[in-house]
CSV table of C-alpha atoms and ligand atoms in Angstrom, one decimal:
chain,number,residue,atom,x,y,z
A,4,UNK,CA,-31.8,-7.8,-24.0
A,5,UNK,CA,-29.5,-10.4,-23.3
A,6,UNK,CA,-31.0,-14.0,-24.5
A,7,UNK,CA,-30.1,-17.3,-23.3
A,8,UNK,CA,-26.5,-18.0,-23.7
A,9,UNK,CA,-27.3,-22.0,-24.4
A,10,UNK,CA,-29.6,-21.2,-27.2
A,11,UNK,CA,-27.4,-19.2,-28.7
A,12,UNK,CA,-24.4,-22.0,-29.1
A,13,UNK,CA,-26.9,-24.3,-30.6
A,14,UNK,CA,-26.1,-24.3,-34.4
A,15,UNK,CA,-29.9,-25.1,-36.2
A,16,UNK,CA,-30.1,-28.2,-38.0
A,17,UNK,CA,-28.4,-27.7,-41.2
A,18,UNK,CA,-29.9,-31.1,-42.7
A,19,UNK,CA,-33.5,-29.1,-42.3
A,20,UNK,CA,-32.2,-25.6,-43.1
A,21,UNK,CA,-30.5,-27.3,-46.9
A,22,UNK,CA,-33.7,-29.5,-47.3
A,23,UNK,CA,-36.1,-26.1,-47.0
A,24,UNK,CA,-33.5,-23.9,-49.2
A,25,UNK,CA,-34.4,-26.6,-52.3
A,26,UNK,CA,-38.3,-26.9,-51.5
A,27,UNK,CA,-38.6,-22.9,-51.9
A,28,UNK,CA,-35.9,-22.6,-55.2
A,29,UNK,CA,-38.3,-25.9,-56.7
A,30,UNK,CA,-41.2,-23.0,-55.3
A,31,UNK,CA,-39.8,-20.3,-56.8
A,32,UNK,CA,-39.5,-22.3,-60.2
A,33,UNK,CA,-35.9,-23.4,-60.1
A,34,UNK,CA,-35.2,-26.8,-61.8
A,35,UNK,CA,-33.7,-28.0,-58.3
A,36,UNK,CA,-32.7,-31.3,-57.2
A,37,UNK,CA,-32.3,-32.1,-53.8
A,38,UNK,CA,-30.6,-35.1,-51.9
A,39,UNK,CA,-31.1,-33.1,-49.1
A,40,UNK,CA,-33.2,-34.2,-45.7
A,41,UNK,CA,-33.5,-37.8,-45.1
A,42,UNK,CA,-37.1,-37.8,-46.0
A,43,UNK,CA,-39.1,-41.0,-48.1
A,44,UNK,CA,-40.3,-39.4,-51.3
A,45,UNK,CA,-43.3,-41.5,-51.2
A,46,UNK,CA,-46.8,-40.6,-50.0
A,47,UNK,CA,-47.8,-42.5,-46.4
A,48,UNK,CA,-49.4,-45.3,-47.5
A,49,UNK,CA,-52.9,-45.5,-48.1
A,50,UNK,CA,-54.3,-47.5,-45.2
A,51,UNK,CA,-52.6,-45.4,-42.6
A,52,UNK,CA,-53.9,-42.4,-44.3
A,53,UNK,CA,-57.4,-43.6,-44.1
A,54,UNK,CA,-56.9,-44.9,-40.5
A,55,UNK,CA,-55.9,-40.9,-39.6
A,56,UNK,CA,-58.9,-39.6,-41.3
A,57,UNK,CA,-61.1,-42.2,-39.3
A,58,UNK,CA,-59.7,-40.9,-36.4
A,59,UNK,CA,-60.8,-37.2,-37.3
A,60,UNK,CA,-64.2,-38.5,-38.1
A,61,UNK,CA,-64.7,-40.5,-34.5
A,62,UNK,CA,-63.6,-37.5,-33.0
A,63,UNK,CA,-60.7,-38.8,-32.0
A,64,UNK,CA,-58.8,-35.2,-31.2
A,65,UNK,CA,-58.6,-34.7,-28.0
A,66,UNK,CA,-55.5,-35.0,-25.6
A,67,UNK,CA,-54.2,-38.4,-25.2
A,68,UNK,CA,-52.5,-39.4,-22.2
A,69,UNK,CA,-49.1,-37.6,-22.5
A,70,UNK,CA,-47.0,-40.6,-23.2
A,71,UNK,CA,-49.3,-41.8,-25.6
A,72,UNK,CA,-52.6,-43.7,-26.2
A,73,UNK,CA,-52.4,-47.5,-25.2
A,74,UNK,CA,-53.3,-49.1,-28.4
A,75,UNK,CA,-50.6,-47.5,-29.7
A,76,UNK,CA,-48.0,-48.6,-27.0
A,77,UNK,CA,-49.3,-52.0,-27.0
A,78,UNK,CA,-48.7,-52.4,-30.8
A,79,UNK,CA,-45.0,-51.1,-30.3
A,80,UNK,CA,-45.1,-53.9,-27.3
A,81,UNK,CA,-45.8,-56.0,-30.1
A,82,UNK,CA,-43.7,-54.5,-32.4
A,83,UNK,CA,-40.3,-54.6,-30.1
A,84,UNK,CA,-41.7,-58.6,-29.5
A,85,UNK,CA,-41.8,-59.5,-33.1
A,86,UNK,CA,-39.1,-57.5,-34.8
A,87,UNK,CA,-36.5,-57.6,-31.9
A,88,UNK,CA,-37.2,-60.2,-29.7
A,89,UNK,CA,-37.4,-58.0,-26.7
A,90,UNK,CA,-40.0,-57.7,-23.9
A,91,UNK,CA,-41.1,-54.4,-22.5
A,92,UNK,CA,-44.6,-53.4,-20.2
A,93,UNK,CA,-46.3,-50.5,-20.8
A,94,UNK,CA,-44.8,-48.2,-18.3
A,95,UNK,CA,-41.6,-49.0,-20.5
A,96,UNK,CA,-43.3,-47.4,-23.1
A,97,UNK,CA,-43.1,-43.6,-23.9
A,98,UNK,CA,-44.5,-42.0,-27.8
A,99,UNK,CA,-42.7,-38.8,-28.3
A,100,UNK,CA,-43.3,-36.0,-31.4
A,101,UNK,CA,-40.5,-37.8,-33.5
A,102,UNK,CA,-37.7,-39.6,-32.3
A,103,UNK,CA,-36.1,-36.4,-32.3
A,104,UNK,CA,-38.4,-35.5,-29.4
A,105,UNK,CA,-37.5,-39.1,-27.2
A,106,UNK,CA,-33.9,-38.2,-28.2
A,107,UNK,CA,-34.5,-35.0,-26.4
A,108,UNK,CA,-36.0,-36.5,-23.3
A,109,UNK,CA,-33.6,-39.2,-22.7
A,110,UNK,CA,-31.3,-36.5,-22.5
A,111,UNK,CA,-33.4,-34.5,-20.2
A,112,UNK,CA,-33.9,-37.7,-18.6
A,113,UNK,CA,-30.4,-38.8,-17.6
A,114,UNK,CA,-27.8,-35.9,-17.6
A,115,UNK,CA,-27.1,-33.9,-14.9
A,116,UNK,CA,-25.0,-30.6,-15.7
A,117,UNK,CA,-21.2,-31.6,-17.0
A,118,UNK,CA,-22.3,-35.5,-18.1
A,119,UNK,CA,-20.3,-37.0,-20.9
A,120,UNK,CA,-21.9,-38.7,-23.8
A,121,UNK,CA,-19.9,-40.3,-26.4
A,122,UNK,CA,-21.4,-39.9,-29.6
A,123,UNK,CA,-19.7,-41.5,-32.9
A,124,UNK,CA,-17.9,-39.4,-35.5
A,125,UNK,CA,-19.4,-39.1,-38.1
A,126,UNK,CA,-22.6,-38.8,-36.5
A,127,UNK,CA,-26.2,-37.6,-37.1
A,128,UNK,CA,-26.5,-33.2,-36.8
A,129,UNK,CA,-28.6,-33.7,-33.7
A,130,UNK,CA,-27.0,-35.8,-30.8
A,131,UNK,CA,-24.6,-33.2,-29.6
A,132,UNK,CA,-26.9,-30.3,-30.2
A,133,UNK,CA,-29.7,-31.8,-27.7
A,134,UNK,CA,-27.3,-33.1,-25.5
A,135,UNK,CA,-25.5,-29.5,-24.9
A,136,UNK,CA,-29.3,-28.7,-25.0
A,137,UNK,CA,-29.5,-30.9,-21.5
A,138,UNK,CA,-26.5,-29.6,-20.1
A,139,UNK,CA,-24.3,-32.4,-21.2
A,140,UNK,CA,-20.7,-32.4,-23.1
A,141,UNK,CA,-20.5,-34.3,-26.5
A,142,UNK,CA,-17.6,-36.4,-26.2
A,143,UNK,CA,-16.9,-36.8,-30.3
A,144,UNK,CA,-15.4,-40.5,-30.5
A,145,UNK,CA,-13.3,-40.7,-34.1
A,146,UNK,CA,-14.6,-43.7,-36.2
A,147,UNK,CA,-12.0,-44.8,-39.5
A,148,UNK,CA,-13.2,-45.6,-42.8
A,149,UNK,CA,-11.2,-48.5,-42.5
A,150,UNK,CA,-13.6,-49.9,-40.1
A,151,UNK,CA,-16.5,-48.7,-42.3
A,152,UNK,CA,-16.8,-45.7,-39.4
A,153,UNK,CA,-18.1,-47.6,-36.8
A,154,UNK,CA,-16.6,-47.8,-32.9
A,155,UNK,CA,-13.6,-49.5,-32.2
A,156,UNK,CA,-13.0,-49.9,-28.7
A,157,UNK,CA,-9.4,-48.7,-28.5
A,158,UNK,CA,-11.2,-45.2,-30.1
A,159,UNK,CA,-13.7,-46.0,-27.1
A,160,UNK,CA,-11.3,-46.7,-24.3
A,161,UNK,CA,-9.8,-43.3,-25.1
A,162,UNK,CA,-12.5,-41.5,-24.7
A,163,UNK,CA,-13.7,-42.9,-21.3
A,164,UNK,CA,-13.4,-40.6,-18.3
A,165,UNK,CA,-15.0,-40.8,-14.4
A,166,UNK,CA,-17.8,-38.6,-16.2
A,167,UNK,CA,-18.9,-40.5,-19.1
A,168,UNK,CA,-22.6,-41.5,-18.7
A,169,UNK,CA,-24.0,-42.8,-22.0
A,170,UNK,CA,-22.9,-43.7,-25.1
A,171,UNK,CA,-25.2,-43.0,-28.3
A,172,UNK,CA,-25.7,-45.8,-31.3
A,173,UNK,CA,-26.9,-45.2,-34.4
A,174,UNK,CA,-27.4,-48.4,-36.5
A,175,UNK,CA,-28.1,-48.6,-39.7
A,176,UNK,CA,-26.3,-45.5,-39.2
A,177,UNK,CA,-27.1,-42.0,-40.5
A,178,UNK,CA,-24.6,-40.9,-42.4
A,179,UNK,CA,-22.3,-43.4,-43.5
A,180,UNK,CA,-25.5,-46.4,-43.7
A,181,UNK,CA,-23.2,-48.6,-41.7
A,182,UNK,CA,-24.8,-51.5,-39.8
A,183,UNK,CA,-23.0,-52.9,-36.7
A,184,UNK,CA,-23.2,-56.9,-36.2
A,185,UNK,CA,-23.9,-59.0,-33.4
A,186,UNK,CA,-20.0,-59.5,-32.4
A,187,UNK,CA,-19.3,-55.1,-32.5
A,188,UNK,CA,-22.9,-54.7,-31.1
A,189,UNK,CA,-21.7,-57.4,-27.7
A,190,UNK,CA,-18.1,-55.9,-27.4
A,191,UNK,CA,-20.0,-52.4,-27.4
A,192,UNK,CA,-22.7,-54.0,-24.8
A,193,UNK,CA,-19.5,-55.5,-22.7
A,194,UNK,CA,-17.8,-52.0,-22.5
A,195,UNK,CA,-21.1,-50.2,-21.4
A,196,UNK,CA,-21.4,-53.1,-18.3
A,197,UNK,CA,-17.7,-52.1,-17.8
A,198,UNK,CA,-17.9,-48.7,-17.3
A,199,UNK,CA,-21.5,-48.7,-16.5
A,200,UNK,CA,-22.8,-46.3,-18.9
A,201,UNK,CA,-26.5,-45.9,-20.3
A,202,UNK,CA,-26.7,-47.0,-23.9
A,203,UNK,CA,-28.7,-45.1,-26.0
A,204,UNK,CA,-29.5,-47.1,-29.2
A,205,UNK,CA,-31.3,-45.3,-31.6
A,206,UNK,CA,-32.6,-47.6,-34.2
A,207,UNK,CA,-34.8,-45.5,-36.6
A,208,UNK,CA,-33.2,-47.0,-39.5
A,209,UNK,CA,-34.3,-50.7,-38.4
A,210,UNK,CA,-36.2,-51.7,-41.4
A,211,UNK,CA,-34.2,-50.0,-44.3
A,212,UNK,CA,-31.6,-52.9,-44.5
A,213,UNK,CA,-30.0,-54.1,-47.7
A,214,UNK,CA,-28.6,-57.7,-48.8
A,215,UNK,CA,-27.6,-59.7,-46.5
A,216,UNK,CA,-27.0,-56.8,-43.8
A,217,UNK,CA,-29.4,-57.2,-40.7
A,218,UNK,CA,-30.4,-55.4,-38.0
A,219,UNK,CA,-29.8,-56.5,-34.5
A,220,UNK,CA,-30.8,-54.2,-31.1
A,221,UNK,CA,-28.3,-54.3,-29.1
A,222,UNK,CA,-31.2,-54.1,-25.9
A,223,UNK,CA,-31.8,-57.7,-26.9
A,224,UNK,CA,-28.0,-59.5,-26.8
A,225,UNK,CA,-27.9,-60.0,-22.6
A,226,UNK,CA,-30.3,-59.2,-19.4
A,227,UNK,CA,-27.9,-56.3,-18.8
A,228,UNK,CA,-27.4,-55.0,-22.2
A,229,UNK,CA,-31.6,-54.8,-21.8
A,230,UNK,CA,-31.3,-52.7,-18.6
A,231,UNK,CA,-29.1,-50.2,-19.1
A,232,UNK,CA,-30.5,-49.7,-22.8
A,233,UNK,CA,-33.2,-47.0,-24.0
A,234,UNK,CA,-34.2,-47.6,-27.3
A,235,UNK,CA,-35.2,-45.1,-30.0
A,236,UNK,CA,-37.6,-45.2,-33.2
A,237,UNK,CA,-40.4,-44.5,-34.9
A,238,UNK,CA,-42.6,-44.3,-38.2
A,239,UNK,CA,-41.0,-41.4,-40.3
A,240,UNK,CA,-38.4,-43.4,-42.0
A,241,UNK,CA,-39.7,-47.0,-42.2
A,242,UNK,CA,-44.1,-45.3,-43.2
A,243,UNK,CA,-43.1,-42.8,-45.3
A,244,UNK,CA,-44.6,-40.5,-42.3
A,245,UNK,CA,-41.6,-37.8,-41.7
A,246,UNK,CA,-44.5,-35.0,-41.3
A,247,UNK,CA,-46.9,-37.2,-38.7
A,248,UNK,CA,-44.1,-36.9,-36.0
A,249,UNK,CA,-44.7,-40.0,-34.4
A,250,UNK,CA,-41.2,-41.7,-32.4
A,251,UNK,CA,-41.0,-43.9,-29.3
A,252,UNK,CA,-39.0,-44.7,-27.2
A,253,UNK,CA,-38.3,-48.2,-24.8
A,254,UNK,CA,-36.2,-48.8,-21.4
A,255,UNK,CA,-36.0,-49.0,-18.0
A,256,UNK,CA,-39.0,-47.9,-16.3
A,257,UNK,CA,-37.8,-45.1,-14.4
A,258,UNK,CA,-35.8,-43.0,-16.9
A,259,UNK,CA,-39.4,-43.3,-19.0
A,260,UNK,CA,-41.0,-42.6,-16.3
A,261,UNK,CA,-38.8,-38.9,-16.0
A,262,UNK,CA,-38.8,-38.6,-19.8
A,263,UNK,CA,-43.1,-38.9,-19.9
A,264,UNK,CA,-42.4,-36.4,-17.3
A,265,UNK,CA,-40.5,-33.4,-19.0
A,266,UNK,CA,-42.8,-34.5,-22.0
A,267,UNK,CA,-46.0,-33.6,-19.9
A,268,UNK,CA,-44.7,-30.1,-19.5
A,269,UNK,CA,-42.8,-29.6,-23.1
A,270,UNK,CA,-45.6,-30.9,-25.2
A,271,UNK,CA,-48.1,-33.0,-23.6
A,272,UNK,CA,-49.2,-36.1,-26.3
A,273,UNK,CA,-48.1,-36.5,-29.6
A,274,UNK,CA,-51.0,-35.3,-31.7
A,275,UNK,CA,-54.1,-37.9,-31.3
A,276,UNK,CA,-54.6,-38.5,-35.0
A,277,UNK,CA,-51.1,-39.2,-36.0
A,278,UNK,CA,-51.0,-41.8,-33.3
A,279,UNK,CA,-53.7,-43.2,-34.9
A,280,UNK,CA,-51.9,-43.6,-37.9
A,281,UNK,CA,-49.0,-44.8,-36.5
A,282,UNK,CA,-51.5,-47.7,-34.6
A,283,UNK,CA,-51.9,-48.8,-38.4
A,284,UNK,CA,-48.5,-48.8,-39.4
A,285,UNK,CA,-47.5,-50.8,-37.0
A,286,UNK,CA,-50.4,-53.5,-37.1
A,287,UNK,CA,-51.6,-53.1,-40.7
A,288,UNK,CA,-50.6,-54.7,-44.2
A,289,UNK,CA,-46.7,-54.3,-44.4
A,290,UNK,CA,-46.3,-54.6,-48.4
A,291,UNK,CA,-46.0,-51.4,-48.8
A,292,UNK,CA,-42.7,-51.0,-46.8
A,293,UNK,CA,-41.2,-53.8,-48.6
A,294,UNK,CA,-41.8,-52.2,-52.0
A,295,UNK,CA,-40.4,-49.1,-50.4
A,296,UNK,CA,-37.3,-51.0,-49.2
A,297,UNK,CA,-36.4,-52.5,-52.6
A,298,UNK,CA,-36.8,-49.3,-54.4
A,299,UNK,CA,-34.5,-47.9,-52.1
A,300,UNK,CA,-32.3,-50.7,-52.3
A,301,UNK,CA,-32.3,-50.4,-56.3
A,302,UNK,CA,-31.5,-46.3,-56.0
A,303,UNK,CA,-28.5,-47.6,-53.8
A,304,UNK,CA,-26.8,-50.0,-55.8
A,305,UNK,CA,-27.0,-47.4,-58.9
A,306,UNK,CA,-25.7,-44.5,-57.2
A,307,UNK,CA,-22.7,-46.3,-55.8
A,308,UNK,CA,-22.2,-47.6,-59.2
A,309,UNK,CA,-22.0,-45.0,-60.9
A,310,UNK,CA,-20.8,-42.4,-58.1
A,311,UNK,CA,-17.6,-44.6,-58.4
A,312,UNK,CA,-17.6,-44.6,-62.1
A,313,UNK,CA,-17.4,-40.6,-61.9
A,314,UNK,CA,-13.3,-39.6,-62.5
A,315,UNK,CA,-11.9,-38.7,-58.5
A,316,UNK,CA,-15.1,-39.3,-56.8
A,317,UNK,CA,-15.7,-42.3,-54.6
A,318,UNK,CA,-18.4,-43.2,-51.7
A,319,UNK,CA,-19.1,-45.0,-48.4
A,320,UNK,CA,-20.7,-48.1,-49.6
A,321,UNK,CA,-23.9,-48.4,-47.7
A,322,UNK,CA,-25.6,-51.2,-45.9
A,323,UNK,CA,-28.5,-49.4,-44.6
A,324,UNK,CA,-30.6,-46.2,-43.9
A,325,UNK,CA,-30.8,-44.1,-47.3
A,326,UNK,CA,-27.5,-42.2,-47.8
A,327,UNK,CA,-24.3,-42.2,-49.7
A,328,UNK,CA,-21.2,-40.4,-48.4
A,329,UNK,CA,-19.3,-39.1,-51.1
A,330,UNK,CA,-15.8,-38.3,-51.0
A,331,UNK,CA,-15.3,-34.9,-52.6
A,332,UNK,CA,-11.9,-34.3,-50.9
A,333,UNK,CA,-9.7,-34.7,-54.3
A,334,UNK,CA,-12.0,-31.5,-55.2
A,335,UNK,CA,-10.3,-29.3,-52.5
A,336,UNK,CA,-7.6,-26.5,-53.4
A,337,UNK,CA,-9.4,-26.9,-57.1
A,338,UNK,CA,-11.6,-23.9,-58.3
A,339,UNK,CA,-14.4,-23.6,-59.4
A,340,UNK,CA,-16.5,-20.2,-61.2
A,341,UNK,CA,-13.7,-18.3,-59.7
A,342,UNK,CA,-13.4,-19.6,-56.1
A,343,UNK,CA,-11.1,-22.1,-54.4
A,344,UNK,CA,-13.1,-24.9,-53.0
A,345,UNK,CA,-11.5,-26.0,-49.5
A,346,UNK,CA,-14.2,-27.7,-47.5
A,347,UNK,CA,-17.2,-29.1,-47.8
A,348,UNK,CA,-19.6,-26.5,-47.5
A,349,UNK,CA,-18.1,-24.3,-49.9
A,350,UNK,CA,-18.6,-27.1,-52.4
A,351,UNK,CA,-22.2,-27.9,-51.1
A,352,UNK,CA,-22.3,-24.0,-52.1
A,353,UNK,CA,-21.1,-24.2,-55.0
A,354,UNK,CA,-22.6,-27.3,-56.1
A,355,UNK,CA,-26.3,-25.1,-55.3
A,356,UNK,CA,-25.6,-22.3,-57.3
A,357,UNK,CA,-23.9,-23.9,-60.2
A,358,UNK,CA,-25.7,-26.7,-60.5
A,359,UNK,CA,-29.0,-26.4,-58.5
A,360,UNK,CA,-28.2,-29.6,-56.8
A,361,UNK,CA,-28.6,-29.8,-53.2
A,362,UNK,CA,-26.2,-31.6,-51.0
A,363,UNK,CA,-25.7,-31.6,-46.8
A,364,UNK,CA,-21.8,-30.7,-46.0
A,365,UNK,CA,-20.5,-33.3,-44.4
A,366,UNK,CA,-18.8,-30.6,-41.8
A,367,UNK,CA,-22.5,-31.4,-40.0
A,368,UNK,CA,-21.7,-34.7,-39.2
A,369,UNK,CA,-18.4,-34.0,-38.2
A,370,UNK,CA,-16.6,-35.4,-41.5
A,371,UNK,CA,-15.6,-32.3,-44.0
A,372,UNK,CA,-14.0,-34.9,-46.8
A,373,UNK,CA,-17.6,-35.6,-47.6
A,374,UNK,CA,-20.7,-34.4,-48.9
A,375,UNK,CA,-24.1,-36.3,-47.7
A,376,UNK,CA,-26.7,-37.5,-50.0
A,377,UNK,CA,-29.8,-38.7,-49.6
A,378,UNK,CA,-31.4,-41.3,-52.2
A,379,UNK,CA,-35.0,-40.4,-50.7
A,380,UNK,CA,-35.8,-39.3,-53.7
A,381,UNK,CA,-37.0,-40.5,-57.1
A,382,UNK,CA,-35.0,-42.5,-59.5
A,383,UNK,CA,-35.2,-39.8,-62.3
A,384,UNK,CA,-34.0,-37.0,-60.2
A,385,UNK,CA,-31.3,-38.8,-58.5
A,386,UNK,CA,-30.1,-39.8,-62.1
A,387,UNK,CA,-30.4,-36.1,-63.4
A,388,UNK,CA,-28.7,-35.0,-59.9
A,389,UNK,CA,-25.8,-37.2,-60.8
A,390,UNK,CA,-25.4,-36.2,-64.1
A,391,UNK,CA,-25.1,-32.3,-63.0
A,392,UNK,CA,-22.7,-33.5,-60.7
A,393,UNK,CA,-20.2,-35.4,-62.8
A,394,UNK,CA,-20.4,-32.0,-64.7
A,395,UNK,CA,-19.9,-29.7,-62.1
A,396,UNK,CA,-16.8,-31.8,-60.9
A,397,UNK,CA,-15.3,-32.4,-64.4
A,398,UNK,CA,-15.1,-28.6,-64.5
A,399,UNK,CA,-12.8,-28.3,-61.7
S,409,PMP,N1,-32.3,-40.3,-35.6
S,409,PMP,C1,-31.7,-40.2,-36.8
S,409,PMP,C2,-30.4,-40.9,-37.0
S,409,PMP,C3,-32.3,-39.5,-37.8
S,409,PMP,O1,-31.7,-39.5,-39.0
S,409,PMP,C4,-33.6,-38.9,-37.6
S,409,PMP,C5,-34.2,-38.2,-38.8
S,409,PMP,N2,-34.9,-37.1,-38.6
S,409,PMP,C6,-34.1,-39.0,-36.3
S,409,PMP,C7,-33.5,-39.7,-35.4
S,409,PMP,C8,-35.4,-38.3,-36.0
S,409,PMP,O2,-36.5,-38.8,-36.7
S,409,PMP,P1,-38.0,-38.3,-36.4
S,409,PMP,O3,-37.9,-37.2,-35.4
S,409,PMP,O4,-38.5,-37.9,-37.7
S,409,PMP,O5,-38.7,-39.5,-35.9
S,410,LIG,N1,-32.9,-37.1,-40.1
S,410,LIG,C1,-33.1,-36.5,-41.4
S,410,LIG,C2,-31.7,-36.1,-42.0
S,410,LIG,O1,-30.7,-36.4,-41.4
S,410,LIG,C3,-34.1,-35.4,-41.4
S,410,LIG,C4,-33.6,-34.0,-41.0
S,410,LIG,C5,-33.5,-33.9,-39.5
S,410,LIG,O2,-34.3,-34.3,-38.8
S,410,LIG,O3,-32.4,-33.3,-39.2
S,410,LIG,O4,-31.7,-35.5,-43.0
């Protein structure tokens, strides 16, 4: 049988495929410890837990209108209003399974076979997968550490040809935790308007900010950085609700209006409960986040510490989302238990089976020198984690 030629090309997401290899050697008994998936280790909070079950109890689990109930968009309204200063209707609204899933439709939504989309190197495992997955060509645009890996525009400039049609944004940024300011964020808005491309901002990270870093949407610096902007997010990251698969997404009416569309067919609603539960995220008591946010904050500041105490290691110092880059590259032509480690999945690898510590190779976001970890996890394990690896690399 010959199968589908595009499905085949599509590597699966390694960030999910590391995260479940941990989670079954934990099941199988192994003393594990992962920084894999970018996933809070704290339970939903309590009030949005209640507000699902509520839901159950009304009998509140039928299908919902396949862009999503309107309580729940008018709360994002609100939302978008409060957080970002930016106006939208309800037809600008769509509520997607995950952010993942209004990634996927903006793609569906704008590309036509052969469009260019320039996504940011390093950059999060899924953009170029779901835009190859809409018939679009990844254009990869090379970001320095010496700009703390964000865009520059000559990098951009380069990368520009007659069929470029969006350009992705990822801040607070998944890997590297960088968080673009309002001048990059206007000179990123100015080339868009200049080349008239779609921006796609997706801002999932919003609320996990640290010192004095802020988060700005780029949808709200001009009237025409608003028009030509879809945004992304959603509840996993900020609620604690990775496994409710709640995401929206906010923009120009007609490309929602063809993304609600290929939604309609794909999956209908996002499931009627969860909704629910993402109406009381949004409008309920927000204490809990903010404890959530220091504690993450906290787990930050000690990693980087002490990652850069560790002899030859050194790390991307983070403003945002919940990762730490580290810089395993003075590791490579070294051995280790026999075996000469070259790239970063061979030390992920290695790093597993010695040490059960789980780590995502950089190589997924397009940066080999590193390894990716995530500091979703408690305090205790991401001390014990760092202690195998300072052993683990003092071996080498
Ligand atoms: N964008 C980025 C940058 C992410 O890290 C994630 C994490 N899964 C997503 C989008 C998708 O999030 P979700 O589908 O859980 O809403
Ligand atoms: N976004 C998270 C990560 O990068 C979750 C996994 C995924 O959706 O790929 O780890």
């Amino acid at each position: 049988m010959i199968l589908s030629e595009k499905a085949k090309n599509i590597c699966p997401s390694l960030t999910l495929a590391i995260t479940a290899k941990a989670k079954q050697m934990a099941k199988e008994g192994l003393d594990v410890i992962s920084f894999g998936a970018g996933e809070p280790d704290f339970n939903t909070p309590k009030n949005i837990r209640e507000a699902a079950v509520k839901a159950i109890d009304l009998g509140l689990t039928r299908y919902t209108p396949a862009s999503g109930i309107t309580e729940l968009k008018q709360a994002i309204i609100d939302k978008f209003k409060r957080d970002n200063n930016l106006s939208y209707t309800p037809n600008q609204i769509i509520i997607s399974t995950g952010a993942k899933q209004c990634l996927a439709n903006v793609f569906q939504a704008i590309l036509n076979p052969g469009d260019e989309v320039l996504i940011p190197t390093p950059y999060w495992v899924s953009y170029p997968e779901l835009v190859r997955l809409s018939d679009g060509v990844p254009v990869f645009v090379e970001c320095e550490a010496e700009e703390n890996f964000k865009y520059t525009l000559k990098a951009l400039e380069k990368a520009i040809t007659p069929k470029t049609k969006s350009i992705v944004i990822n801040s607070p940024n998944n890997p590297t935790g960088a968080i673009y300011n309002k001048e990059e964020l206007l000179a990123i808005s100015e080339f868009a308007k200049k080349y008239n491309l779609l921006i796609i901002s997706d801002e999932i990270y919003e609320k996990l900010t640290y010192g004095h870093n802020i988060h700005i949407s780029i949808s709200s610096l001009s009237e025409d950085a608003y028009k030509r902007t879809i945004v992304i997010n959603g509840v996993s990251k900020s609620y604690a609700m990775t496994g409710w698969r709640i995401g929206y997404a906010a923009g120009d009416e007609d490309i929602i209006k063809l993304m609600s569309s290929v939604q309609s067919h794909t999956t209908s609603n996002p499931t009627s409960i969860a909704q629910y539960a993402a109406l009381e995220a949004l409008t309920g008591p927000q204490d809990e986040l903010c404890t959530m946010v220091k504690e993450f904050e906290k787990r930050r500041n000690y990693m980087v510490s002490r990652i850069n105490s560790i002899k030859n290691l050194s790390c991307i110092n983070a403003q945002g989302a919940f990762y730490i880059m580290l810089n395993i590259s003075a590791f490579y032509g070294k051995e280790i238990g026999g075996s000469i480690i070259n790239n970063s999945t061979e030390f992920a690898d290695a790093l597993l089976s010695k040490e059960k510590v789980a780590v995502i190779p950089g190589i997924a976001f397009g940066l080999d020198e590193y390894v990716r970890l995530s500091y979703a996890t408690s305090m205790t394990q991401i001390e014990v984690g760092l202690n195998r690896i300072e052993s683990f690399v003092s071996n080498m």
